[in-house]
């Protein structure tokens, strides 16, 4: 791995970064001194006329003038970086871009390797190394196995095949594939093939890719605009030798990125400079308009070879670039690639050398037919001539092979030319890479981006100085990025196999994920069955028959009608803090004044008398502060502990919860205990009118705003519902006319086994570890106290299967209640990017990849969706019961709702409403979020009771 040390560049180094062979000063500084030193011996070169040759001083100026054209300033690089970044972002947004812009093509590679990939894969590479084709057999051994070197064979593609019919090219590829496999002794049944096709393509799937245009000297007819995977499949079928599944089509850049050896973190950028040049990187899928995805990442092939913004490239194009472009197969296209790609660097050097020879600066003013012939100097020649270890003798030999007469200083001057062309290429490549890195840093909102870049291609392999210049220029242009450069192992062939292997792994993991989440995905019939079962349990409970629904009368006989007026006190006791409220109900609305008081632990766990005396002391304190001393106001008491009501102002405490254990209270009427405490406090008069359940308070609070509100629903830490039932149906209360609010206590629904068909092994695990196994079945599938635990157990199961966290169990995930239900709400928020989801999970100590984060998201969605749908099935049962009670064809009703899960989860409320619409289509249901159901609601229960009492007296 090559890593940039983050050191400051001196200003004078910013525009000249490549040291010449032998440790000479930077190229541009050196130009002023090379004239007379290297040119004095040109006079009288044999075989050439000296007439018109420049004098030595003129020659040095010509060399300087010529090579100065290849100088690119820091400002110009920054302009190229900014223009290319703008072109990238415009293409990502799906806006129309000119042909000169980058293409930003999705590759449908959505995951990087994590080291567990295994199996045998065949790779076919076309276009990665110019006029050749390579076939590889790659064996991946996973994390435990040793690395096995791939077996490969390279086939030269004849020129007539490169320029002939497309079918001929693909038949040639299929023939090479069969020839390679024939020689292997391995089992070759059911082969999976990754196809490396290194040309601009429009991919519509991992195995669907349409060629946009040929590059790199290829010009086969009948291929552009067609799916190259299908063309290869057809050719393999015509060959008929082997059964091969073309699993993925990948360009060499993606293969380079995917073939990286796993380091500290995944490699998420690929950079290739071979015959052509390109880059790819992992982009947030939500930023890629053509995908219409809002989660995960996808590898984008930048296709920056086509970048040719005249505004920024024009000033750095030389006369030699224009000449090269005119003579190319695609004039006017791929302008950026023609300044960087290995297919063109040798030709640029040739054009410069020919120009200098014709001007009398090199080779005694003589050229040769070879020097004037296109393609006579290749990338490998440039590499040898630029290599400082090769020495002048090797340069002399190469130039003499071109039929040139080499003077004493020609070798050094030729090295200067090679260095100038390569330095510019490296700096331009760095500007483009800096644009990609800036894009990543911005999209991931990181102050300092730490990233690994995989490099591949013969320019990197043959020109070590290219990487050196690239590194330093990237550091100059993208100082906010900490970049590690990792060389490709085998030119991307292993990476193509890795793409295929990752796709196979993801497919297998997807199957396991779906198998485990399938029981949470409830269909219409299952939800309708829950609705019917709840309806049956409601009827039994109302009749007093055995039922998992208690259907408790609350003695609240009416909802607010808007005529309630007066001042009321409310108490809200449900934990170590409790509230006292003054609620003023006027024609203009409800005004609330409240104060919070604490219940010390020694009081909560002391005697009952001590507890209720503390409550009365706080009421008196509140009255004094509000100027209410001596007034006897009606009081509603929200008492959020399990009670059996015998009347509106009678409630028997069944048992303490939430850390309370005050003695001599269980089995007693808590209203009587409060009245006794009031009696002990002399000169205090309080009129306790009602004891209120928080679900009823929620219904009444919303009922004041909407008279149609006849259902209350709580979905928070626990869950419950209440509704207005016909009194004639309530066997426990005498009377045949009027209504009665019924506290369903629906958390216990299913305790009789009626929900067993829907319960999963994960529900069973959560139930078994709870403080009340076998009880509150419905609540344990719906409420906030349990959803996070269900998710945790699913994650444990998926980890044991190797689907998550590379199969590595963590102690944190073994910890009960570590996965809070609030995390479901945060993770499923539409406003969160995937990196934020990862951050939430990493804060829990879970070492995960982006794939893991996506799967955890799906688990959360499945668990919360089931909870919301079950809740909706319950509400549907309630509203249908009300409709049928009243003999209505259509019912319009409102539901008052409270609870953190319902209010804070981004999708829960919508899923509940959708389920109710599906299961109760004849009921028009409106959901209203309650404000202070336990305080305001208690006061309104009291207000309604006072109104009804006054009406009875009248």
mmCIF file of C-alpha atoms in Angstrom, residues 523-524 527-528 531 534 711 713 715 721 746 778 865-883 890-897 902 907-928:
data_model
loop_
_atom_site.group_PDB
_atom_site.id
_atom_site.type_symbol
_atom_site.label_atom_id
_atom_site.label_comp_id
_atom_site.label_asym_id
_atom_site.label_seq_id
_atom_site.Cartn_x
_atom_site.Cartn_y
_atom_site.Cartn_z
ATOM 1 C CA UNK A 523 -50.786 -10.649 4.156
ATOM 2 C CA UNK A 524 -54.406 -9.520 3.994
ATOM 3 C CA UNK A 527 -54.553 -9.482 9.213
ATOM 4 C CA UNK A 528 -58.242 -10.139 8.599
ATOM 5 C CA UNK A 531 -59.322 -8.627 13.221
ATOM 6 C CA UNK A 534 -60.127 -9.676 18.305
ATOM 7 C CA UNK A 711 -61.732 5.615 20.410
ATOM 8 C CA UNK A 713 -55.247 4.360 21.455
ATOM 9 C CA UNK A 715 -48.785 2.938 21.390
ATOM 10 C CA UNK A 721 -57.206 0.896 23.480
ATOM 11 C CA UNK A 746 -55.734 -5.239 24.646
ATOM 12 C CA UNK A 778 -50.230 -8.574 21.724
ATOM 13 C CA UNK A 865 -44.392 -2.816 9.887
ATOM 14 C CA UNK A 866 -45.795 -5.952 11.511
ATOM 15 C CA UNK A 867 -46.371 -4.013 14.741
ATOM 16 C CA UNK A 868 -48.232 -1.239 12.917
ATOM 17 C CA UNK A 869 -50.312 -3.683 10.895
ATOM 18 C CA UNK A 870 -51.340 -5.673 13.998
ATOM 19 C CA UNK A 871 -52.257 -2.417 15.695
ATOM 20 C CA UNK A 872 -54.273 -1.433 12.617
ATOM 21 C CA UNK A 873 -56.071 -4.799 12.654
ATOM 22 C CA UNK A 874 -57.060 -4.129 16.276
ATOM 23 C CA UNK A 875 -58.362 -0.637 15.478
ATOM 24 C CA UNK A 876 -60.282 -2.070 12.507
ATOM 25 C CA UNK A 877 -61.968 -4.566 14.835
ATOM 26 C CA UNK A 878 -62.983 -1.732 17.197
ATOM 27 C CA UNK A 879 -64.410 0.656 14.586
ATOM 28 C CA UNK A 880 -66.272 -2.162 12.822
ATOM 29 C CA UNK A 881 -67.802 -3.121 16.178
ATOM 30 C CA UNK A 882 -68.999 0.457 16.708
ATOM 31 C CA UNK A 883 -70.439 0.583 13.159
ATOM 32 C CA UNK A 890 -70.916 3.868 6.873
ATOM 33 C CA UNK A 891 -69.262 5.112 10.073
ATOM 34 C CA UNK A 892 -67.308 8.331 10.474
ATOM 35 C CA UNK A 893 -65.222 8.205 13.631
ATOM 36 C CA UNK A 894 -62.016 9.652 15.077
ATOM 37 C CA UNK A 895 -59.317 7.924 17.106
ATOM 38 C CA UNK A 896 -57.305 9.836 19.691
ATOM 39 C CA UNK A 897 -53.733 8.531 19.832
ATOM 40 C CA UNK A 902 -46.816 6.209 17.255
ATOM 41 C CA UNK A 907 -43.951 5.353 9.194
ATOM 42 C CA UNK A 908 -45.904 3.723 12.024
ATOM 43 C CA UNK A 909 -48.927 6.034 11.924
ATOM 44 C CA UNK A 910 -49.242 5.763 8.146
ATOM 45 C CA UNK A 911 -49.108 1.965 8.252
ATOM 46 C CA UNK A 912 -51.779 1.831 10.980
ATOM 47 C CA UNK A 913 -54.104 4.062 8.952
ATOM 48 C CA UNK A 914 -53.497 2.074 5.742
ATOM 49 C CA UNK A 915 -54.292 -1.212 7.502
ATOM 50 C CA UNK A 916 -57.530 0.199 8.939
ATOM 51 C CA UNK A 917 -58.600 1.389 5.467
ATOM 52 C CA UNK A 918 -57.879 -2.080 4.083
ATOM 53 C CA UNK A 919 -59.720 -4.037 6.784
ATOM 54 C CA UNK A 920 -62.565 -1.633 7.567
ATOM 55 C CA UNK A 921 -63.424 -0.017 4.215
ATOM 56 C CA UNK A 922 -66.871 1.094 5.426
ATOM 57 C CA UNK A 923 -65.401 3.201 8.211
ATOM 58 C CA UNK A 924 -63.938 6.654 7.586
ATOM 59 C CA UNK A 925 -61.383 6.888 10.368
ATOM 60 C CA UNK A 926 -59.430 10.006 11.325
ATOM 61 C CA UNK A 927 -56.443 9.736 13.673
ATOM 62 C CA UNK A 928 -55.839 12.639 16.053
#
